[in-house]
Coordinates of C-alpha atoms in Angstrom, one line a residue:
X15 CA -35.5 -86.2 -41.4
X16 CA -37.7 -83.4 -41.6
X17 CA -40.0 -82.0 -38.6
X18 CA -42.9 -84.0 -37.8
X19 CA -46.0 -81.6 -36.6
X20 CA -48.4 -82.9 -33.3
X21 CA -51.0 -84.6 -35.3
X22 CA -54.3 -85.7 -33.9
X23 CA -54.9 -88.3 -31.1
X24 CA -55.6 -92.0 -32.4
X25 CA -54.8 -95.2 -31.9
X26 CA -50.6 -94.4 -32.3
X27 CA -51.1 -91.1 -30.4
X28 CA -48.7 -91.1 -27.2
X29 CA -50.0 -91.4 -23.7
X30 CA -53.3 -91.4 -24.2
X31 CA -55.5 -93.6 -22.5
X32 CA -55.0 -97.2 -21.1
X33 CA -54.5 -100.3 -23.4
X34 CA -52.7 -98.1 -26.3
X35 CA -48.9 -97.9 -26.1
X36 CA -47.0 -96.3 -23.7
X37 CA -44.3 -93.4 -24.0
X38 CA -41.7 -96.6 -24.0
X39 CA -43.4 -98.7 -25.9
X40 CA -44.2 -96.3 -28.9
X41 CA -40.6 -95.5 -28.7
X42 CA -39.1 -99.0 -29.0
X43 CA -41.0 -99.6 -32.3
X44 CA -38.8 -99.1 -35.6
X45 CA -41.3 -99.3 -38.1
X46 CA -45.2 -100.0 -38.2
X47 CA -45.9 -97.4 -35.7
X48 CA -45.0 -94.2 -35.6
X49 CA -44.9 -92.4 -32.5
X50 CA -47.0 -89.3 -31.8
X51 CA -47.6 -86.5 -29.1
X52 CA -50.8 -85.7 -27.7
X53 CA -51.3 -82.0 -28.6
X54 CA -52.8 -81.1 -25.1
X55 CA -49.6 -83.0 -22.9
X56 CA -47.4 -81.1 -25.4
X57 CA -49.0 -77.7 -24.6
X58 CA -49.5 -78.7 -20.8
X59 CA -45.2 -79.8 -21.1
X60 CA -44.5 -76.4 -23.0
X61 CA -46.3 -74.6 -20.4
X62 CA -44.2 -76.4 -17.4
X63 CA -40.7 -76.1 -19.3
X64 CA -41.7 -72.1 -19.8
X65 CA -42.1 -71.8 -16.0
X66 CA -39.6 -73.8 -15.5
X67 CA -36.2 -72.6 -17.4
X68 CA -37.9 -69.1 -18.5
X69 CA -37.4 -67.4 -15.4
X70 CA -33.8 -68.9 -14.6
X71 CA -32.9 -67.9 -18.3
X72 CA -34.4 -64.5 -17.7
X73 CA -32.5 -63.6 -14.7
X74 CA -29.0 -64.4 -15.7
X75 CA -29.7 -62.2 -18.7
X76 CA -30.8 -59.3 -16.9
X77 CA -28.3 -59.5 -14.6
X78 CA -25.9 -59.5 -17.2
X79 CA -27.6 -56.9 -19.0
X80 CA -28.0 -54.7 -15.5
X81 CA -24.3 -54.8 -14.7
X82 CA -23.2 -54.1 -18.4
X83 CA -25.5 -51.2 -19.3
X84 CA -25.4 -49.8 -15.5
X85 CA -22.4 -47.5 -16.8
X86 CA -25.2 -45.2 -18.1
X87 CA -26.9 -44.9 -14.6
X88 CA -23.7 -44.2 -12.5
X89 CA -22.6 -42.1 -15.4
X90 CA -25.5 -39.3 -14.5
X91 CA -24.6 -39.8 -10.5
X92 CA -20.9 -38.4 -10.8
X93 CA -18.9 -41.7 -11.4
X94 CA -16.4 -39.9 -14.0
X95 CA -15.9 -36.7 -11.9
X96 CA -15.2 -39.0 -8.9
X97 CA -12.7 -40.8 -10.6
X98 CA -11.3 -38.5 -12.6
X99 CA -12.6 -39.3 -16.4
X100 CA -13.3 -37.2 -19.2
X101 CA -15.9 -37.3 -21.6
X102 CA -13.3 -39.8 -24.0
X103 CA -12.2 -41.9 -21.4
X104 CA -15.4 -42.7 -20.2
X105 CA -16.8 -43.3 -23.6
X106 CA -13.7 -45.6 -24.1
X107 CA -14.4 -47.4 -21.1
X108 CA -18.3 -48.3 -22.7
X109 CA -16.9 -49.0 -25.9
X110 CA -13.5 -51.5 -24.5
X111 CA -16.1 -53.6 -23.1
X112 CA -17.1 -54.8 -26.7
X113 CA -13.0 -55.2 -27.5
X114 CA -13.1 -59.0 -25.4
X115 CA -16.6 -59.3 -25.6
X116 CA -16.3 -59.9 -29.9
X117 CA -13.0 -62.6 -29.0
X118 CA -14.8 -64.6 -27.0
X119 CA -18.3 -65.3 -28.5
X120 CA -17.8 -67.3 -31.1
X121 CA -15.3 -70.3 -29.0
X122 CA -17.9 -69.8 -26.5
X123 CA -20.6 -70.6 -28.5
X124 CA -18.6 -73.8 -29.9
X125 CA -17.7 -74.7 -26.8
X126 CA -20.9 -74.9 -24.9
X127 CA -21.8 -78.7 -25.2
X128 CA -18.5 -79.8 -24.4
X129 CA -18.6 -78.0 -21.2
X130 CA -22.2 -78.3 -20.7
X131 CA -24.5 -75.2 -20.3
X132 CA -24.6 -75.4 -16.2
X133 CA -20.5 -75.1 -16.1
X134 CA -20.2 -72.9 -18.6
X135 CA -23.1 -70.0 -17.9
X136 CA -22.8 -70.3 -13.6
X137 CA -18.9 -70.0 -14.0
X138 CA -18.9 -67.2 -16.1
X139 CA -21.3 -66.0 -14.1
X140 CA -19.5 -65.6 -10.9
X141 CA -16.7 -63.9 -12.3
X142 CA -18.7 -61.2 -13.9
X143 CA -20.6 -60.6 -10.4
X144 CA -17.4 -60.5 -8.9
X145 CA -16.3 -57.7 -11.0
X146 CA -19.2 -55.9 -10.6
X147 CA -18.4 -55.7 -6.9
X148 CA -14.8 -54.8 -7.3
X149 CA -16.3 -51.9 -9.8
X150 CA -17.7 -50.3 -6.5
X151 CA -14.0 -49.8 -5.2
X152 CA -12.3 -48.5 -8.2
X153 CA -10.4 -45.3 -7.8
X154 CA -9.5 -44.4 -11.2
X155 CA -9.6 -44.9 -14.8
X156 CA -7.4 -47.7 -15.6
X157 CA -9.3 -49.6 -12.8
X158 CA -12.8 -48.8 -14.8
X159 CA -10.8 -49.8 -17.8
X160 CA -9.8 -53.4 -16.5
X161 CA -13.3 -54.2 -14.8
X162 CA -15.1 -53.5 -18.4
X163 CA -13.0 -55.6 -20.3
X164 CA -13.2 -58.6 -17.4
X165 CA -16.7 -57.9 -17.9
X166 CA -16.9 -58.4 -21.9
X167 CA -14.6 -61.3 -21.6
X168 CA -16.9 -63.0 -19.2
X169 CA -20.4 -61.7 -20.7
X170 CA -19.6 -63.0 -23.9
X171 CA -20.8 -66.4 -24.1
X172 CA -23.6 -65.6 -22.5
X173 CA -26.2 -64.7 -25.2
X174 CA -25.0 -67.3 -27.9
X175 CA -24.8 -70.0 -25.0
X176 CA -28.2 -69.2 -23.9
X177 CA -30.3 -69.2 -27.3
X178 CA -28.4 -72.0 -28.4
X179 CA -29.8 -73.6 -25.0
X180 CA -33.4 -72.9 -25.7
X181 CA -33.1 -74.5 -29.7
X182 CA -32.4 -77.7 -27.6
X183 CA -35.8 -77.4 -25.7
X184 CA -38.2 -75.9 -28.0
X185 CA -38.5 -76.7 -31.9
X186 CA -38.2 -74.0 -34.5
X187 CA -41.5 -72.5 -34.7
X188 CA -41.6 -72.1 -30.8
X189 CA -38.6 -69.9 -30.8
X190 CA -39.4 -66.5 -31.3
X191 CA -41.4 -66.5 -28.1
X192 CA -38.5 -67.8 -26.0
X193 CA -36.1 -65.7 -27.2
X194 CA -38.4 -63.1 -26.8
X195 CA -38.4 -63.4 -23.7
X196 CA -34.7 -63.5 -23.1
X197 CA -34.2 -60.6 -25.2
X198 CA -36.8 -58.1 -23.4
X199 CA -34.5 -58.7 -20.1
X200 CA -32.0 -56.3 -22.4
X201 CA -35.6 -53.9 -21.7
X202 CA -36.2 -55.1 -18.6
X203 CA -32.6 -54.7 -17.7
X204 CA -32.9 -51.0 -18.1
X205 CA -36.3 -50.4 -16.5
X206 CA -35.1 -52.4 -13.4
X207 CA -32.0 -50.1 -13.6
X208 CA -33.4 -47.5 -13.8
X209 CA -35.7 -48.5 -10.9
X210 CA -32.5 -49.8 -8.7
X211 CA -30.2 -46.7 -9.2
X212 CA -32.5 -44.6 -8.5
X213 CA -33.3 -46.5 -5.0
X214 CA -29.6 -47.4 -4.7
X215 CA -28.6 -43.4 -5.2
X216 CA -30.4 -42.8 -2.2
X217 CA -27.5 -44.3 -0.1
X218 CA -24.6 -41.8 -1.2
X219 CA -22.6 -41.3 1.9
X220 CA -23.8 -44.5 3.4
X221 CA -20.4 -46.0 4.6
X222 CA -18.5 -43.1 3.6
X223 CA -19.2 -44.2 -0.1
X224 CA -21.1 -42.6 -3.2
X225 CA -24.3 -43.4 -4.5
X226 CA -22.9 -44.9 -7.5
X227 CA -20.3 -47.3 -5.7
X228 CA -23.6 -48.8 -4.0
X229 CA -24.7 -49.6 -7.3
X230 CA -22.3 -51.6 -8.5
X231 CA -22.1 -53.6 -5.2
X232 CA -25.7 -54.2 -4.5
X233 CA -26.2 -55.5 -8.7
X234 CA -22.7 -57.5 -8.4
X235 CA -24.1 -59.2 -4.8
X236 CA -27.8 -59.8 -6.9
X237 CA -25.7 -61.5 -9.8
X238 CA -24.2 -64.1 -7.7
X239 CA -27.2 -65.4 -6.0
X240 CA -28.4 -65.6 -10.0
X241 CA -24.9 -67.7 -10.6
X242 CA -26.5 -70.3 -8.5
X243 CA -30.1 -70.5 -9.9
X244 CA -28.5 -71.2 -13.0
X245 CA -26.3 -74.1 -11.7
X246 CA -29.3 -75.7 -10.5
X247 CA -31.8 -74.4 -12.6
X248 CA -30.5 -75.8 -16.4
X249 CA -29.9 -79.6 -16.7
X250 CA -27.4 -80.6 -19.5
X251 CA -30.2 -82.3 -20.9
X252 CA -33.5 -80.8 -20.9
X253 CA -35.0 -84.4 -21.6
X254 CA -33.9 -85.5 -18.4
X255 CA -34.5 -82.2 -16.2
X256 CA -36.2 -83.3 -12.7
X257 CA -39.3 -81.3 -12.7
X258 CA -40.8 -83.3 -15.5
X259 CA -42.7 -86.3 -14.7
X260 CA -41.9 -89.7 -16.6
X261 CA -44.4 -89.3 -19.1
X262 CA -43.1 -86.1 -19.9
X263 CA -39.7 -87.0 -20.4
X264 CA -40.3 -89.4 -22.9
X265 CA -42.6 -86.8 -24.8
X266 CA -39.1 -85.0 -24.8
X267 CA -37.3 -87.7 -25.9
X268 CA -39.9 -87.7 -28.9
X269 CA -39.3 -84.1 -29.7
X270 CA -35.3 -84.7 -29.9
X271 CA -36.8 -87.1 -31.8
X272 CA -38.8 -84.5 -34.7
X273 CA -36.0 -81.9 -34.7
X274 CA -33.1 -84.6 -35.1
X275 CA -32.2 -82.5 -38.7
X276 CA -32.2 -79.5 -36.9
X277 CA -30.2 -80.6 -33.8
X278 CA -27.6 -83.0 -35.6
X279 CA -24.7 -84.8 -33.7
X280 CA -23.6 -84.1 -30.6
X281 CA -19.8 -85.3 -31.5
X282 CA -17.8 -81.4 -32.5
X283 CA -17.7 -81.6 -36.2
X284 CA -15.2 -79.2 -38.3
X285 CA -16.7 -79.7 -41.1
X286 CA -20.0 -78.2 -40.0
X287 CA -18.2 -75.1 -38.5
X288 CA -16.5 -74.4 -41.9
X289 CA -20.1 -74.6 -43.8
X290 CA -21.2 -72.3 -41.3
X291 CA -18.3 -70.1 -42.3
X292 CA -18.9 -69.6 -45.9
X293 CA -22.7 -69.2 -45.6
X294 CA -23.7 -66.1 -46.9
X295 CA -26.2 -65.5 -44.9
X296 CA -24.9 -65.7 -41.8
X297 CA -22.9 -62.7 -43.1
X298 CA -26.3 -60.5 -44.1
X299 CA -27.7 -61.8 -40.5
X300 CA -24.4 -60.0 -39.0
X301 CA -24.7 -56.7 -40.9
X302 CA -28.1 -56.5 -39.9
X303 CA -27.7 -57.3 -36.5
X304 CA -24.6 -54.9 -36.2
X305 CA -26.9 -52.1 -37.6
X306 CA -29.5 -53.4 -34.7
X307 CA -27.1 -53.2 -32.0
X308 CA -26.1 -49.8 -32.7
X309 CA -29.7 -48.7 -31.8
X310 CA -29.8 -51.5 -28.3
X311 CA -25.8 -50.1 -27.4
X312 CA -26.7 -46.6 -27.6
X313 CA -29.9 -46.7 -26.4
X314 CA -29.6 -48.8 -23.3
X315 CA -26.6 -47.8 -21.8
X316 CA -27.3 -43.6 -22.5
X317 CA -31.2 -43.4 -22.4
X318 CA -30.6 -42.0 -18.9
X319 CA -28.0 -39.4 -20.2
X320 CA -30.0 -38.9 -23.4
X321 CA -33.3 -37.8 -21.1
X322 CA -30.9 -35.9 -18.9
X323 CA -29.8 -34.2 -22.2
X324 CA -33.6 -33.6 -23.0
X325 CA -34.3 -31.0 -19.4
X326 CA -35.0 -33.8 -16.6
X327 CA -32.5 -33.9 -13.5
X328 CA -30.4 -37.1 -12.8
X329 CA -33.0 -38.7 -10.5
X330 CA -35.8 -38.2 -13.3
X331 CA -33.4 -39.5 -16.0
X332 CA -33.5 -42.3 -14.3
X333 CA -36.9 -43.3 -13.5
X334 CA -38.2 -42.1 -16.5
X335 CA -36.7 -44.8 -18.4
X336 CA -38.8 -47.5 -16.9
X337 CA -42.0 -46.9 -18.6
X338 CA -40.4 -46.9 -22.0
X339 CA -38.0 -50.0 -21.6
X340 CA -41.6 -51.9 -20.3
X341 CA -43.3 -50.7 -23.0
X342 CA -40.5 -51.9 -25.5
X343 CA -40.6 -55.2 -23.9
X344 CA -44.6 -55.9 -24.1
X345 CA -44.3 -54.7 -27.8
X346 CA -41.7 -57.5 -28.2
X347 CA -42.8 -60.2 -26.8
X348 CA -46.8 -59.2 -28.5
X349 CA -44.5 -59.1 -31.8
X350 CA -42.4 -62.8 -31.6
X351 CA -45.9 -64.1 -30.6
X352 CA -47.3 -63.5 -34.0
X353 CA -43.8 -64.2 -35.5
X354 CA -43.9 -67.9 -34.1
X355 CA -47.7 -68.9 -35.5
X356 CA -46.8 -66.7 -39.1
X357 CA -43.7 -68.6 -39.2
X358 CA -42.3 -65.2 -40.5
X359 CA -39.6 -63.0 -39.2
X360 CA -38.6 -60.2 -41.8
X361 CA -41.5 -58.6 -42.1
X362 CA -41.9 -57.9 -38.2
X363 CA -38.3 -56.5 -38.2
X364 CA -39.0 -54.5 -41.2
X365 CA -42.6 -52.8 -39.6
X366 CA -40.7 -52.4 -36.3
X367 CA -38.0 -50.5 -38.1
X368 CA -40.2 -48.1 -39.1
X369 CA -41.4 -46.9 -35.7
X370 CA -37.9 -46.8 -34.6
X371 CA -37.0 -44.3 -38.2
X372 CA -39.8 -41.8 -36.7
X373 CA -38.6 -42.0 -33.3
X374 CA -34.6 -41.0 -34.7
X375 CA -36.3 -38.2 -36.8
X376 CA -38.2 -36.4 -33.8
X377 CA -35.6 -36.6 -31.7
X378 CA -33.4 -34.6 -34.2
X379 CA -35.5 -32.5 -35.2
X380 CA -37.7 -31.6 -32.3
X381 CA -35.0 -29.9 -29.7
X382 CA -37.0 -28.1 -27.7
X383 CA -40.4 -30.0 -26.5
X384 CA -39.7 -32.7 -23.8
X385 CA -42.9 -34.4 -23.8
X386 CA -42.0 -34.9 -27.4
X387 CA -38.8 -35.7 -27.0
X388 CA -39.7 -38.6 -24.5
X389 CA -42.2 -39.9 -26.4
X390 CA -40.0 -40.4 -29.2
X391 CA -38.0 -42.5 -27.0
X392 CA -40.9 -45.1 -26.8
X393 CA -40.8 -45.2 -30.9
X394 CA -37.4 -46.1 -30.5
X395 CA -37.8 -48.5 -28.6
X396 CA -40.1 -50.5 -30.8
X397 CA -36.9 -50.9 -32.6
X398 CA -34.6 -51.0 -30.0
X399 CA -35.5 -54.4 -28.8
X400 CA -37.7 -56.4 -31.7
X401 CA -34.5 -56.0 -34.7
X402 CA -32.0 -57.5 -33.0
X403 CA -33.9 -60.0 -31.0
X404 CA -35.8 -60.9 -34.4
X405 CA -33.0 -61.5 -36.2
X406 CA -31.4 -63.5 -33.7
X407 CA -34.5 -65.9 -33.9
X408 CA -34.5 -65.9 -38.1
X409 CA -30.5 -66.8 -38.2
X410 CA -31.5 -69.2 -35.5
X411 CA -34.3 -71.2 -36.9
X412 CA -32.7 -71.3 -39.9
X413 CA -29.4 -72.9 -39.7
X414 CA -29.4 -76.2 -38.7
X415 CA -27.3 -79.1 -37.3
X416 CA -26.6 -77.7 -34.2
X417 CA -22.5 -76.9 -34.8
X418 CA -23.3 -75.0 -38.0
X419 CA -25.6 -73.0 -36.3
X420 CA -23.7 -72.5 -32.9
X421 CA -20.7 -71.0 -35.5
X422 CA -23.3 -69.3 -36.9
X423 CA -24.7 -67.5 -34.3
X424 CA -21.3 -66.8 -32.5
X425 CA -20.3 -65.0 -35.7
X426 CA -23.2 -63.6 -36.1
X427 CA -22.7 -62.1 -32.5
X428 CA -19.1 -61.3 -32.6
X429 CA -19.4 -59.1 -36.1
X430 CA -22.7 -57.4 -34.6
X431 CA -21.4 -57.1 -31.2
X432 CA -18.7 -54.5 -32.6
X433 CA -21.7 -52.0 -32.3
X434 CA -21.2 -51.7 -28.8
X435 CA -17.4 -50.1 -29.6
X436 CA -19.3 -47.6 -32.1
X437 CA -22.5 -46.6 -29.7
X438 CA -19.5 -46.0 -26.8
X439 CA -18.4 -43.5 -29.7
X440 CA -21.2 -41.5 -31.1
X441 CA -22.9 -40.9 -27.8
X442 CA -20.3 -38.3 -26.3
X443 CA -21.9 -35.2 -25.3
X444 CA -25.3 -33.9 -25.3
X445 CA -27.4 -33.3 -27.2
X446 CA -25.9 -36.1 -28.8
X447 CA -27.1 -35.4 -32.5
X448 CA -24.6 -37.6 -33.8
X449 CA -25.4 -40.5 -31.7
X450 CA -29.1 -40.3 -33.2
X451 CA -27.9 -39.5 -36.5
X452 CA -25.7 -42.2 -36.7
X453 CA -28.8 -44.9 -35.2
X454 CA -31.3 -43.4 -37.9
X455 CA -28.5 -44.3 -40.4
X456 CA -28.1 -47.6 -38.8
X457 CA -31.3 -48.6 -39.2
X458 CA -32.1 -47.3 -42.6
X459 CA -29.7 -49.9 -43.7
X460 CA -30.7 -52.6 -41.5
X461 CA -34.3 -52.6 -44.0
X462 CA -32.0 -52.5 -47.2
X463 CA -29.8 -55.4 -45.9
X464 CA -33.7 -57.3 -44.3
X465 CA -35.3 -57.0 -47.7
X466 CA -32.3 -58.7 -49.6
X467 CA -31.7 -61.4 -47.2
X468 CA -35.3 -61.8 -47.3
X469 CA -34.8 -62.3 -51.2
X470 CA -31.8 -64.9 -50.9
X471 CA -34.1 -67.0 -48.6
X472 CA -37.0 -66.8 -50.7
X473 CA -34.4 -68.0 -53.6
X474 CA -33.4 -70.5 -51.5
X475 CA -36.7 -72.2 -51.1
X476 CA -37.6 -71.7 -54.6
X477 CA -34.7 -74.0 -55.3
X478 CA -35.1 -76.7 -53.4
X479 CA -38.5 -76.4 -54.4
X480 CA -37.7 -77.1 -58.2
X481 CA -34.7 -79.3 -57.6
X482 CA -37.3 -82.0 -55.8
X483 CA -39.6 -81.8 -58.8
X484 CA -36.9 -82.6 -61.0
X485 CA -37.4 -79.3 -62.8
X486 CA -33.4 -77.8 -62.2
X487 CA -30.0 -79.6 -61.8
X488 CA -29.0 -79.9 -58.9
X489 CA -26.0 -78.3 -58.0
X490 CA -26.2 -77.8 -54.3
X491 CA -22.3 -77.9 -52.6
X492 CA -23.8 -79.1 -49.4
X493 CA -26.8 -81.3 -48.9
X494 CA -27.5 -81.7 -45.5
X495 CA -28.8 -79.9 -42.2
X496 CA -30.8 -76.8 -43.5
X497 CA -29.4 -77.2 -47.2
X498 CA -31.4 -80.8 -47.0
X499 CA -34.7 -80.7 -49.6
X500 CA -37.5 -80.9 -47.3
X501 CA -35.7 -78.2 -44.8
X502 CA -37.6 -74.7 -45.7
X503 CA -36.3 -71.9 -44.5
X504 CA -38.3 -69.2 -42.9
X505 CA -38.8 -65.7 -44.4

């Protein structure tokens, strides 16, 4: 069944006035009428689900993000020399984070309706907080070693679980936004960070313990209060969730309804997760996000390091890198805007690209100017933060029933989410050439590997296209969720 738009009040319009059918009683009908939304209770709905789940879906992402990526902040404050770590084993330590984090994404991902979205996110959400604390108290590098791979292990099925959670609230061309908004938290994340350690740095000798240690305490504490706006905060069912009125819940219930292709069955279905599988592009979506992720690794969790690198002192390094994660976070979320009402996606990652290419290129070949230099770092993180949340939103809106695409997206993840081992790698000592060589590389492939997947979709819909009109055989191995006729895929 393909999408239905919001059409026009009349007399089969739901919820309109009194004497035309109710929510209910459009919904009971099977055939003569058809039931429709009123645009303005849709928008009014959108706009109380937004303030509603954004914020909750936010939070737990930046203070997953914060307690991932705080490495880099404690890394400028004297964690290594405290506990004894060398420029390798505390690049190691970044990059083992990524070792459980890739295991663990895809089963996550699978799992997440069985075990509902409020089980699954609050309990992984404890432990991670909980390891943040103990991080505080380590001593030496094998303890550093353990609390980063308890961290990926835990962390893993967060991202996956969460957009997978927002394609059962919001239909396809709504996306981009949403996610949008999760994925500047990764931005947000860093400028908060930034803001915190530097606050948090202030207490070194408090308690007899250094600056750093008060870092990983105070953010683990501030993750646990978030483990329990998340418990009460995401209902298993958005339909149902108890800030909506009655009227809104059935408009809900209408738009399950629309996007019953893209959602599909509830019931696990192997079948669906081998599709997913052997899709090609869910394979180009993973080399491009894995050439993204390079870039967000590298540039989140060393951006303090890399301005340290460039003539400011650890405190500066620090809060310095709030104006340019802001700034990459307004840029994103101006840029999914315009990717939901376009329907497009490649050509905002491709344009975005571009800034991020100039950014790479000053900061190689401009050593000397630190105004420069930091500006550069804004470029980059045009990039940084609209590729890979882009992408996420284009594999996402355009794999559907809901198993395919929750394979889809978890491999998508797990291949991409390698990155994280190679940024722990290339960003070793300052003034970390190779780290931006290797991101200016990265990205110079992700636009190769944009434009062809760009072509194969465009294939794609040229071939439905001609196999409804009768004009080509039709040959198609699977003919159902997004392979279905009247499913078009967005470019």
């Amino acid at each position: 069944m393909a999408q239905i738009e919001p059409q026009a009040i009349d007399e089969k319009t739901i919820g309109t006035s009194e004497g035309q059918p109710t929510l209910d009683d459009g919904l009971k009908e099977t055939g003569s009428i058809e039931p429709r939304i009123d645009p303005a209770k849709e928008r009014i709905l959108l706009a109380k689900l937004d303030l509603m789940f954004t914020p909750v879906i936010m939070l737990v992402y930046l203070s997953c993000f914060l307690d991932r990526s705080n490495i880099g902040n404690v890394k400028v404050a004297g964690m290594p020399e405290d506990i004894g770590a060398s420029n390798q084993q505390f690049s190691t330590a970044v990059s083992i984070f990524y070792a459980t984090y890739v295991v663990f994404e895809t089963p996550f991902a699978i799992l997440l309706k069985k075990l509902t979205p409020r089980v699954l996110l609050s309990s992984l959400c404890i432990v991670w907080s909980l390891t943040t604390i103990f991080s505080g108290f380590i001593q030496n590098v094998g303890g550093l070693y353990t609390s980063r791979l308890v961290l990926g292990a835990c962390e893993a099925g967060l991202f996956p679980a969460l957009t997978l959670y927002l394609t059962t609230v919001y239909k396809r061309d709504e996306l981009a936004k949403r996610v949008a908004y999760l994925f500047s938290c990764t931005a947000l994340s860093g400028a908060f960070g930034g803001l915190l350690a530097y606050a948090l740095l202030q207490m070194d000798g408090v308690a007899g313990y250094a600056g750093w240690r008060w870092v990983y305490i105070i953010e683990g504490i501030f993750s646990v209060v978030i483990a329990v706006a998340v418990w009460f905060g995401l209902p298993t069912n958005p339909a149902e969730a108890w800030f909506l009125s009655a009227e809104q819940k059935g408009i809900m219930r209408i738009r399950q309804e629309q996007t019953a292709q893209y959602m599909g069955s509830d019931e696990l279905d192997w079948e669906e997760i081998r599709i997913a599988f052997k899709d090609p592009k869910v394979y180009l979506s993973a080399v491009i996000q894995f050439c993204q992720d390079i870039l967000l690794y590298g540039f989140s969790t060393f951006l303090p390091a890399i301005l340290k690198s460039a003539g400011y002192n650890s405190l500066q390094s620090n809060y310095l890198t709030v104006p340019v994660y802001m700034f990459g976070a307004i840029v994103f979320i101006a840029a999914a805007v315009a990717s939901d009402r376009l329907r497009l996606r490649s050509p905002f990652i491709l344009l975005a690209n571009v800034f991020g290419i100039v950014g790479y290129i000053v900061l190689l070949t401009v050593p000397s100017n630190n105004g420069v230099r930091y500006f550069a770092t804004f470029l980059c993180a045009v990039a940084v933060y609209n590729g890979p949340g882009l992408n996420v939103t284009w594999i996402n809106v355009n794999v559907a029933p809901h198993y395919r695409r929750a394979t889809s997206i978890g491999v998508q993840q797990t291949i991409a989410n390698t990155a994280g081992i190679v940024a722990g790698q290339i960003y070793r000592t300052s003034p970390y050439k190779l780290g931006h060589s290797f991101s200016l590389g990265a990205l110079c492939l992700a636009q190769v590997m944009v434009v062809v997947k760009m072509f194969y979709i465009r294939w794609w819909n040229t071939r439905k296209e001609k196999i409804a009109r009768g004009e080509i055989e039709d040959t198609r191995k699977y003919k159902t969720g997004d392979r279905e006729l009247d499913f078009k895929y967005h470019l």
